[in-house]
Amino acid sequence: MIRLEPFERNDFKQLMAWIDSPEFMVIWGGKTFSYPLTEQQLETYICSNALIYKVVNEDNNEVIGHINLTLDPSNHSGRIGKVIVGKRNLQGLGIGQLMVQKVLDIAFGQLKLHRVSLGVFDFNHAAIACYEKAGFVKEGLLREARKVDNEFWNLWEMGILQKEWLNSQT
């Protein structure tokens, strides 16, 4: 249904179009980017040590999403970030979970990492459900961790261990 391919410069404009507000920028990009998303910011991003992917619909080769995995080799761990199903009509169909599963296959199956983590805002119930279905567990709530305009947002830290992923594969 989907495949991951390297995110490249010719994918910049599509991703920039999906990030349509300062609030959504924080939800999607955390502290990495500032709104509006620019090609210069994305140039810096693709030069980072993250494994950065566009998500392609195998039926029509359309780019429908984005996800990355940042590696921490000294701790044999990784962190998933920048997750988006950009095509709104495809949201809620399980594509996000497929994306996460494919990145976990890379993290645990190919790279043999010990642990993968992520952060998600506590009001993002659909994303939390997606991550829990993929095997992530809530490890801690960072209360009022991000200031957005005049509000503070809570952030769940979630993680999955290689042995938990392996158990889910049988």
Short mmCIF file of N, CA and C in Angstrom, two decimals:
data_model
loop_
_atom_site.label_atom_id
_atom_site.label_comp_id
_atom_site.label_asym_id
_atom_site.label_seq_id
_atom_site.Cartn_x
_atom_site.Cartn_y
_atom_site.Cartn_z
N MET A 1 0.82 -1.21 0.00
CA MET A 1 0.00 0.00 0.00
C MET A 1 0.86 1.27 0.00
N ILE A 2 1.93 1.27 0.83
CA ILE A 2 2.84 2.43 0.85
C ILE A 2 4.27 1.93 0.82
N ARG A 3 5.16 2.84 0.42
CA ARG A 3 6.60 2.57 0.53
C ARG A 3 7.28 3.85 0.99
N LEU A 4 8.41 3.67 1.63
CA LEU A 4 9.23 4.80 2.06
C LEU A 4 10.34 5.00 1.05
N GLU A 5 10.56 6.26 0.66
CA GLU A 5 11.66 6.62 -0.22
C GLU A 5 12.39 7.81 0.40
N PRO A 6 13.66 7.99 0.07
CA PRO A 6 14.39 9.14 0.62
C PRO A 6 13.69 10.47 0.26
N PHE A 7 13.60 11.34 1.24
CA PHE A 7 13.06 12.69 1.05
C PHE A 7 14.13 13.53 0.37
N GLU A 8 13.76 14.20 -0.72
CA GLU A 8 14.73 14.95 -1.52
C GLU A 8 14.24 16.37 -1.77
N ARG A 9 15.11 17.18 -2.35
CA ARG A 9 14.79 18.58 -2.61
C ARG A 9 13.51 18.76 -3.44
N ASN A 10 13.28 17.86 -4.39
CA ASN A 10 12.07 18.01 -5.20
C ASN A 10 10.79 17.70 -4.42
N ASP A 11 10.91 17.28 -3.16
CA ASP A 11 9.75 17.03 -2.29
C ASP A 11 9.44 18.23 -1.38
N PHE A 12 10.30 19.25 -1.38
CA PHE A 12 10.16 20.38 -0.46
C PHE A 12 8.81 21.06 -0.59
N LYS A 13 8.42 21.42 -1.81
CA LYS A 13 7.21 22.23 -1.99
C LYS A 13 5.96 21.51 -1.49
N GLN A 14 5.89 20.19 -1.71
CA GLN A 14 4.74 19.42 -1.24
C GLN A 14 4.66 19.47 0.28
N LEU A 15 5.78 19.23 0.95
CA LEU A 15 5.79 19.25 2.41
C LEU A 15 5.45 20.64 2.93
N MET A 16 6.00 21.67 2.32
CA MET A 16 5.72 23.04 2.74
C MET A 16 4.22 23.35 2.63
N ALA A 17 3.56 22.82 1.63
CA ALA A 17 2.12 23.06 1.45
C ALA A 17 1.29 22.40 2.55
N TRP A 18 1.77 21.30 3.10
CA TRP A 18 1.02 20.60 4.14
C TRP A 18 1.10 21.31 5.49
N ILE A 19 2.13 22.09 5.73
CA ILE A 19 2.32 22.76 7.03
C ILE A 19 1.69 24.14 6.91
N ASP A 20 0.41 24.24 7.28
CA ASP A 20 -0.39 25.40 6.92
C ASP A 20 -0.71 26.38 8.04
N SER A 21 -0.10 26.21 9.22
CA SER A 21 -0.33 27.17 10.31
C SER A 21 0.81 27.07 11.32
N PRO A 22 1.03 28.14 12.09
CA PRO A 22 2.08 28.08 13.11
C PRO A 22 1.83 26.98 14.14
N GLU A 23 0.56 26.77 14.51
CA GLU A 23 0.23 25.73 15.50
C GLU A 23 0.54 24.35 14.94
N PHE A 24 0.16 24.13 13.68
CA PHE A 24 0.43 22.82 13.09
C PHE A 24 1.93 22.61 12.92
N MET A 25 2.66 23.67 12.68
CA MET A 25 4.12 23.57 12.59
C MET A 25 4.69 23.00 13.88
N VAL A 26 4.20 23.47 15.03
CA VAL A 26 4.69 22.97 16.32
C VAL A 26 4.28 21.51 16.51
N ILE A 27 3.04 21.17 16.16
CA ILE A 27 2.57 19.79 16.30
C ILE A 27 3.42 18.86 15.45
N TRP A 28 3.71 19.27 14.22
CA TRP A 28 4.46 18.41 13.30
C TRP A 28 5.97 18.48 13.55
N GLY A 29 6.49 19.67 13.70
CA GLY A 29 7.93 19.84 13.68
C GLY A 29 8.60 20.12 15.00
N GLY A 30 7.81 20.23 16.07
CA GLY A 30 8.43 20.53 17.36
C GLY A 30 9.22 21.82 17.33
N LYS A 31 10.44 21.78 17.83
CA LYS A 31 11.30 22.96 17.89
C LYS A 31 12.26 23.05 16.71
N THR A 32 12.18 22.09 15.79
CA THR A 32 13.15 22.04 14.69
C THR A 32 12.97 23.17 13.70
N PHE A 33 11.72 23.55 13.42
CA PHE A 33 11.42 24.51 12.37
C PHE A 33 10.65 25.69 12.93
N SER A 34 10.66 26.78 12.17
CA SER A 34 9.80 27.92 12.50
C SER A 34 8.88 28.19 11.30
N TYR A 35 7.71 28.70 11.60
CA TYR A 35 6.69 28.94 10.57
C TYR A 35 6.93 30.29 9.90
N PRO A 36 6.79 30.39 8.61
CA PRO A 36 6.45 29.32 7.67
C PRO A 36 7.68 28.48 7.32
N LEU A 37 7.43 27.23 7.00
CA LEU A 37 8.48 26.32 6.59
C LEU A 37 9.08 26.82 5.27
N THR A 38 10.39 26.86 5.20
CA THR A 38 11.06 27.37 3.99
C THR A 38 12.01 26.33 3.41
N GLU A 39 12.40 26.55 2.16
CA GLU A 39 13.37 25.67 1.53
C GLU A 39 14.71 25.70 2.26
N GLN A 40 15.09 26.84 2.79
CA GLN A 40 16.35 26.94 3.51
C GLN A 40 16.33 26.05 4.77
N GLN A 41 15.20 26.07 5.50
CA GLN A 41 15.09 25.20 6.67
C GLN A 41 15.18 23.73 6.26
N LEU A 42 14.54 23.40 5.15
CA LEU A 42 14.54 22.01 4.68
C LEU A 42 15.92 21.59 4.16
N GLU A 43 16.68 22.52 3.60
CA GLU A 43 18.06 22.22 3.19
C GLU A 43 18.89 21.79 4.41
N THR A 44 18.76 22.54 5.50
CA THR A 44 19.46 22.19 6.73
C THR A 44 19.01 20.83 7.23
N TYR A 45 17.70 20.60 7.18
CA TYR A 45 17.09 19.34 7.64
C TYR A 45 17.64 18.14 6.88
N ILE A 46 17.71 18.21 5.55
CA ILE A 46 18.17 17.04 4.79
C ILE A 46 19.67 16.79 4.95
N CYS A 47 20.38 17.76 5.50
CA CYS A 47 21.81 17.57 5.77
C CYS A 47 22.06 17.04 7.19
N SER A 48 20.99 16.83 7.96
CA SER A 48 21.13 16.32 9.32
C SER A 48 21.43 14.83 9.28
N ASN A 49 21.61 14.23 10.43
CA ASN A 49 21.92 12.80 10.48
C ASN A 49 20.67 11.93 10.52
N ALA A 50 19.50 12.53 10.34
CA ALA A 50 18.25 11.77 10.37
C ALA A 50 18.05 10.99 9.08
N LEU A 51 17.37 9.87 9.19
CA LEU A 51 16.89 9.14 8.02
C LEU A 51 15.52 9.73 7.70
N ILE A 52 15.41 10.41 6.58
CA ILE A 52 14.22 11.20 6.26
C ILE A 52 13.52 10.58 5.05
N TYR A 53 12.22 10.34 5.21
CA TYR A 53 11.48 9.63 4.18
C TYR A 53 10.23 10.39 3.73
N LYS A 54 9.95 10.27 2.44
CA LYS A 54 8.63 10.61 1.94
C LYS A 54 7.87 9.29 1.89
N VAL A 55 6.56 9.38 2.01
CA VAL A 55 5.71 8.20 1.98
C VAL A 55 4.97 8.21 0.65
N VAL A 56 5.09 7.13 -0.09
CA VAL A 56 4.54 7.05 -1.44
C VAL A 56 3.44 6.00 -1.49
N ASN A 57 2.30 6.37 -2.05
CA ASN A 57 1.19 5.45 -2.30
C ASN A 57 1.61 4.55 -3.45
N GLU A 58 1.69 3.25 -3.20
CA GLU A 58 2.16 2.32 -4.23
C GLU A 58 1.19 2.20 -5.40
N ASP A 59 -0.09 2.50 -5.18
CA ASP A 59 -1.08 2.37 -6.26
C ASP A 59 -0.88 3.40 -7.37
N ASN A 60 -0.50 4.64 -6.97
CA ASN A 60 -0.41 5.70 -7.99
C ASN A 60 0.90 6.51 -7.92
N ASN A 61 1.84 6.08 -7.07
CA ASN A 61 3.14 6.76 -6.90
C ASN A 61 3.02 8.19 -6.41
N GLU A 62 1.91 8.53 -5.77
CA GLU A 62 1.71 9.87 -5.22
C GLU A 62 2.36 9.96 -3.84
N VAL A 63 3.03 11.07 -3.57
CA VAL A 63 3.60 11.32 -2.24
C VAL A 63 2.45 11.74 -1.32
N ILE A 64 2.27 10.97 -0.24
CA ILE A 64 1.13 11.20 0.65
C ILE A 64 1.53 11.50 2.09
N GLY A 65 2.83 11.41 2.40
CA GLY A 65 3.23 11.64 3.78
C GLY A 65 4.72 11.82 3.94
N HIS A 66 5.11 11.91 5.23
CA HIS A 66 6.50 12.20 5.60
C HIS A 66 6.75 11.63 6.98
N ILE A 67 7.98 11.13 7.20
CA ILE A 67 8.37 10.60 8.51
C ILE A 67 9.89 10.56 8.58
N ASN A 68 10.45 10.65 9.79
CA ASN A 68 11.90 10.50 9.91
C ASN A 68 12.28 9.67 11.12
N LEU A 69 13.52 9.25 11.13
CA LEU A 69 14.10 8.50 12.24
C LEU A 69 15.48 9.10 12.51
N THR A 70 15.64 9.69 13.69
CA THR A 70 16.92 10.24 14.11
C THR A 70 17.63 9.19 14.95
N LEU A 71 18.89 8.95 14.64
CA LEU A 71 19.64 7.89 15.30
C LEU A 71 20.51 8.43 16.44
N ASP A 72 20.62 7.62 17.48
CA ASP A 72 21.52 7.86 18.60
C ASP A 72 22.37 6.59 18.74
N PRO A 73 23.42 6.47 17.90
CA PRO A 73 24.18 5.22 17.84
C PRO A 73 24.80 4.78 19.17
N SER A 74 25.25 5.73 19.97
CA SER A 74 25.92 5.34 21.22
C SER A 74 24.96 4.67 22.20
N ASN A 75 23.67 4.94 22.06
CA ASN A 75 22.67 4.30 22.93
C ASN A 75 21.83 3.27 22.19
N HIS A 76 22.20 2.96 20.95
CA HIS A 76 21.47 1.99 20.12
C HIS A 76 19.98 2.32 20.08
N SER A 77 19.69 3.60 19.90
CA SER A 77 18.30 4.03 19.91
C SER A 77 18.01 4.99 18.76
N GLY A 78 16.74 5.23 18.57
CA GLY A 78 16.30 6.16 17.55
C GLY A 78 15.06 6.89 18.02
N ARG A 79 14.72 7.94 17.29
CA ARG A 79 13.54 8.73 17.64
C ARG A 79 12.79 9.05 16.36
N ILE A 80 11.52 8.67 16.33
CA ILE A 80 10.65 8.97 15.20
C ILE A 80 10.14 10.38 15.35
N GLY A 81 10.09 11.09 14.23
CA GLY A 81 9.57 12.45 14.26
C GLY A 81 9.03 12.87 12.91
N LYS A 82 8.48 14.07 12.89
CA LYS A 82 8.00 14.71 11.65
C LYS A 82 7.03 13.82 10.89
N VAL A 83 6.08 13.22 11.62
CA VAL A 83 5.12 12.29 11.04
C VAL A 83 3.91 13.05 10.52
N ILE A 84 3.58 12.85 9.25
CA ILE A 84 2.38 13.48 8.70
C ILE A 84 1.84 12.64 7.55
N VAL A 85 0.53 12.42 7.59
CA VAL A 85 -0.19 11.96 6.41
C VAL A 85 -0.75 13.24 5.81
N GLY A 86 -0.09 13.73 4.79
CA GLY A 86 -0.37 15.06 4.25
C GLY A 86 -1.65 15.16 3.45
N LYS A 87 -2.04 14.07 2.82
CA LYS A 87 -3.28 14.06 2.05
C LYS A 87 -4.43 13.87 3.03
N ARG A 88 -5.18 14.95 3.29
CA ARG A 88 -6.21 14.94 4.31
C ARG A 88 -7.26 13.83 4.10
N ASN A 89 -7.58 13.53 2.84
CA ASN A 89 -8.59 12.51 2.58
C ASN A 89 -8.10 11.10 2.92
N LEU A 90 -6.81 10.96 3.20
CA LEU A 90 -6.26 9.66 3.57
C LEU A 90 -6.02 9.53 5.07
N GLN A 91 -6.26 10.60 5.83
CA GLN A 91 -6.08 10.55 7.27
C GLN A 91 -7.18 9.69 7.90
N GLY A 92 -6.81 8.95 8.94
CA GLY A 92 -7.76 8.10 9.63
C GLY A 92 -7.97 6.74 9.00
N LEU A 93 -7.14 6.40 8.00
CA LEU A 93 -7.29 5.12 7.30
C LEU A 93 -6.22 4.10 7.68
N GLY A 94 -5.41 4.41 8.68
CA GLY A 94 -4.36 3.49 9.11
C GLY A 94 -3.03 3.67 8.42
N ILE A 95 -2.92 4.70 7.57
CA ILE A 95 -1.66 4.92 6.86
C ILE A 95 -0.55 5.35 7.82
N GLY A 96 -0.89 6.17 8.79
CA GLY A 96 0.10 6.58 9.79
C GLY A 96 0.70 5.38 10.50
N GLN A 97 -0.14 4.42 10.85
CA GLN A 97 0.35 3.22 11.52
C GLN A 97 1.27 2.41 10.60
N LEU A 98 0.92 2.31 9.31
CA LEU A 98 1.79 1.63 8.35
C LEU A 98 3.13 2.33 8.24
N MET A 99 3.11 3.67 8.22
CA MET A 99 4.34 4.44 8.15
C MET A 99 5.25 4.12 9.34
N VAL A 100 4.65 4.15 10.53
CA VAL A 100 5.41 3.89 11.75
C VAL A 100 5.95 2.46 11.73
N GLN A 101 5.12 1.50 11.30
CA GLN A 101 5.58 0.12 11.24
C GLN A 101 6.76 -0.04 10.29
N LYS A 102 6.73 0.65 9.15
CA LYS A 102 7.84 0.55 8.21
C LYS A 102 9.13 1.14 8.79
N VAL A 103 9.00 2.24 9.54
CA VAL A 103 10.18 2.82 10.17
C VAL A 103 10.68 1.90 11.29
N LEU A 104 9.78 1.27 12.03
CA LEU A 104 10.21 0.32 13.06
C LEU A 104 10.89 -0.90 12.43
N ASP A 105 10.43 -1.33 11.26
CA ASP A 105 11.11 -2.42 10.55
C ASP A 105 12.55 -2.03 10.24
N ILE A 106 12.76 -0.79 9.84
CA ILE A 106 14.12 -0.30 9.57
C ILE A 106 14.91 -0.22 10.87
N ALA A 107 14.30 0.39 11.88
CA ALA A 107 15.00 0.62 13.16
C ALA A 107 15.42 -0.69 13.83
N PHE A 108 14.48 -1.61 13.94
CA PHE A 108 14.75 -2.85 14.67
C PHE A 108 15.22 -3.98 13.75
N GLY A 109 14.61 -4.09 12.58
CA GLY A 109 14.94 -5.19 11.68
C GLY A 109 16.27 -5.00 10.97
N GLN A 110 16.52 -3.80 10.45
CA GLN A 110 17.75 -3.55 9.69
C GLN A 110 18.87 -2.99 10.57
N LEU A 111 18.56 -1.96 11.34
CA LEU A 111 19.59 -1.27 12.12
C LEU A 111 19.88 -1.92 13.47
N LYS A 112 18.99 -2.85 13.88
CA LYS A 112 19.15 -3.58 15.14
C LYS A 112 19.23 -2.65 16.36
N LEU A 113 18.42 -1.58 16.34
CA LEU A 113 18.37 -0.68 17.49
C LEU A 113 17.74 -1.38 18.69
N HIS A 114 18.01 -0.86 19.86
CA HIS A 114 17.44 -1.41 21.10
C HIS A 114 16.12 -0.74 21.45
N ARG A 115 15.98 0.54 21.10
CA ARG A 115 14.82 1.32 21.55
C ARG A 115 14.51 2.40 20.53
N VAL A 116 13.22 2.72 20.40
CA VAL A 116 12.77 3.84 19.59
C VAL A 116 11.77 4.64 20.41
N SER A 117 11.92 5.95 20.39
CA SER A 117 11.03 6.83 21.14
C SER A 117 10.38 7.85 20.21
N LEU A 118 9.44 8.59 20.76
CA LEU A 118 8.81 9.71 20.06
C LEU A 118 8.12 10.59 21.09
N GLY A 119 7.75 11.79 20.67
CA GLY A 119 6.97 12.69 21.50
C GLY A 119 5.70 13.08 20.78
N VAL A 120 4.61 13.21 21.53
CA VAL A 120 3.32 13.56 20.93
C VAL A 120 2.52 14.39 21.93
N PHE A 121 1.89 15.45 21.45
CA PHE A 121 1.10 16.30 22.34
C PHE A 121 -0.12 15.55 22.85
N ASP A 122 -0.48 15.79 24.10
CA ASP A 122 -1.53 15.00 24.76
C ASP A 122 -2.91 15.16 24.13
N PHE A 123 -3.14 16.22 23.38
CA PHE A 123 -4.45 16.42 22.74
C PHE A 123 -4.53 15.74 21.37
N ASN A 124 -3.43 15.19 20.89
CA ASN A 124 -3.39 14.56 19.57
C ASN A 124 -3.79 13.09 19.71
N HIS A 125 -5.08 12.87 20.01
CA HIS A 125 -5.59 11.54 20.34
C HIS A 125 -5.42 10.54 19.19
N ALA A 126 -5.61 11.00 17.95
CA ALA A 126 -5.46 10.09 16.81
C ALA A 126 -4.02 9.59 16.70
N ALA A 127 -3.06 10.48 16.88
CA ALA A 127 -1.65 10.07 16.81
C ALA A 127 -1.30 9.13 17.96
N ILE A 128 -1.78 9.43 19.15
CA ILE A 128 -1.50 8.57 20.30
C ILE A 128 -2.05 7.17 20.04
N ALA A 129 -3.27 7.08 19.53
CA ALA A 129 -3.87 5.77 19.22
C ALA A 129 -3.04 5.04 18.16
N CYS A 130 -2.59 5.77 17.16
CA CYS A 130 -1.76 5.19 16.10
C CYS A 130 -0.49 4.59 16.70
N TYR A 131 0.17 5.35 17.53
CA TYR A 131 1.44 4.89 18.11
C TYR A 131 1.22 3.71 19.05
N GLU A 132 0.15 3.74 19.82
CA GLU A 132 -0.14 2.62 20.72
C GLU A 132 -0.42 1.35 19.92
N LYS A 133 -1.15 1.47 18.81
CA LYS A 133 -1.42 0.30 17.95
C LYS A 133 -0.12 -0.26 17.38
N ALA A 134 0.86 0.61 17.17
CA ALA A 134 2.16 0.16 16.64
C ALA A 134 3.04 -0.44 17.73
N GLY A 135 2.59 -0.38 19.01
CA GLY A 135 3.33 -1.00 20.10
C GLY A 135 3.99 -0.05 21.07
N PHE A 136 3.90 1.26 20.82
CA PHE A 136 4.50 2.24 21.73
C PHE A 136 3.70 2.29 23.03
N VAL A 137 4.40 2.57 24.12
CA VAL A 137 3.76 2.78 25.42
C VAL A 137 4.11 4.17 25.92
N LYS A 138 3.17 4.75 26.64
CA LYS A 138 3.41 6.06 27.27
C LYS A 138 4.39 5.86 28.42
N GLU A 139 5.46 6.63 28.38
CA GLU A 139 6.49 6.50 29.41
C GLU A 139 6.50 7.67 30.39
N GLY A 140 5.95 8.79 29.98
CA GLY A 140 5.91 9.93 30.89
C GLY A 140 5.28 11.13 30.22
N LEU A 141 4.62 11.93 31.02
CA LEU A 141 3.99 13.16 30.54
C LEU A 141 4.85 14.35 30.95
N LEU A 142 5.29 15.10 29.96
CA LEU A 142 6.02 16.34 30.22
C LEU A 142 4.98 17.45 30.29
N ARG A 143 4.69 17.87 31.49
CA ARG A 143 3.62 18.85 31.69
C ARG A 143 4.06 20.23 31.21
N GLU A 144 3.14 20.85 30.45
CA GLU A 144 3.35 22.21 29.95
C GLU A 144 4.75 22.37 29.36
N ALA A 145 5.11 21.44 28.47
CA ALA A 145 6.46 21.37 27.93
C ALA A 145 6.73 22.36 26.79
N ARG A 146 5.68 22.78 26.09
CA ARG A 146 5.85 23.70 24.96
C ARG A 146 4.92 24.88 25.11
N LYS A 147 5.46 26.07 24.91
CA LYS A 147 4.65 27.28 24.93
C LYS A 147 4.30 27.64 23.49
N VAL A 148 3.02 27.69 23.21
CA VAL A 148 2.52 28.03 21.89
C VAL A 148 1.54 29.18 22.06
N ASP A 149 1.89 30.32 21.49
CA ASP A 149 1.15 31.56 21.73
C ASP A 149 1.09 31.80 23.24
N ASN A 150 -0.10 31.84 23.81
CA ASN A 150 -0.22 32.09 25.25
C ASN A 150 -0.63 30.85 26.02
N GLU A 151 -0.42 29.67 25.43
CA GLU A 151 -0.77 28.41 26.08
C GLU A 151 0.47 27.56 26.27
N PHE A 152 0.36 26.64 27.21
CA PHE A 152 1.39 25.62 27.38
C PHE A 152 0.78 24.27 27.04
N TRP A 153 1.51 23.48 26.27
CA TRP A 153 1.02 22.17 25.83
C TRP A 153 1.79 21.06 26.52
N ASN A 154 1.06 20.00 26.91
CA ASN A 154 1.65 18.81 27.51
C ASN A 154 2.12 17.86 26.41
N LEU A 155 3.22 17.15 26.69
CA LEU A 155 3.81 16.25 25.70
C LEU A 155 4.03 14.87 26.30
N TRP A 156 3.45 13.85 25.65
CA TRP A 156 3.71 12.47 26.06
C TRP A 156 5.01 12.00 25.41
N GLU A 157 5.87 11.40 26.22
CA GLU A 157 7.01 10.65 25.71
C GLU A 157 6.56 9.20 25.61
N MET A 158 6.80 8.60 24.45
CA MET A 158 6.40 7.21 24.22
C MET A 158 7.61 6.45 23.71
N GLY A 159 7.63 5.15 23.96
CA GLY A 159 8.75 4.35 23.50
C GLY A 159 8.36 2.91 23.25
N ILE A 160 9.21 2.22 22.51
CA ILE A 160 9.07 0.79 22.25
C ILE A 160 10.47 0.20 22.23
N LEU A 161 10.61 -0.98 22.82
CA LEU A 161 11.88 -1.69 22.85
C LEU A 161 11.91 -2.75 21.76
N GLN A 162 13.13 -3.11 21.34
CA GLN A 162 13.26 -4.10 20.28
C GLN A 162 12.55 -5.41 20.66
N LYS A 163 12.68 -5.86 21.90
CA LYS A 163 12.05 -7.13 22.30
C LYS A 163 10.53 -7.03 22.22
N GLU A 164 9.97 -5.85 22.50
CA GLU A 164 8.52 -5.69 22.38
C GLU A 164 8.10 -5.75 20.91
N TRP A 165 8.90 -5.10 20.06
CA TRP A 165 8.62 -5.15 18.62
C TRP A 165 8.72 -6.57 18.09
N LEU A 166 9.78 -7.29 18.51
CA LEU A 166 9.95 -8.68 18.07
C LEU A 166 8.76 -9.54 18.48
N ASN A 167 8.28 -9.35 19.71
CA ASN A 167 7.11 -10.12 20.18
C ASN A 167 5.87 -9.82 19.35
N SER A 168 5.73 -8.60 18.87
CA SER A 168 4.56 -8.22 18.08
C SER A 168 4.64 -8.78 16.66
N GLN A 169 5.82 -9.21 16.23
CA GLN A 169 6.00 -9.70 14.87
C GLN A 169 5.62 -11.18 14.72
N THR A 170 5.44 -11.86 15.85
CA THR A 170 5.12 -13.31 15.78
C THR A 170 3.64 -13.58 15.89
#
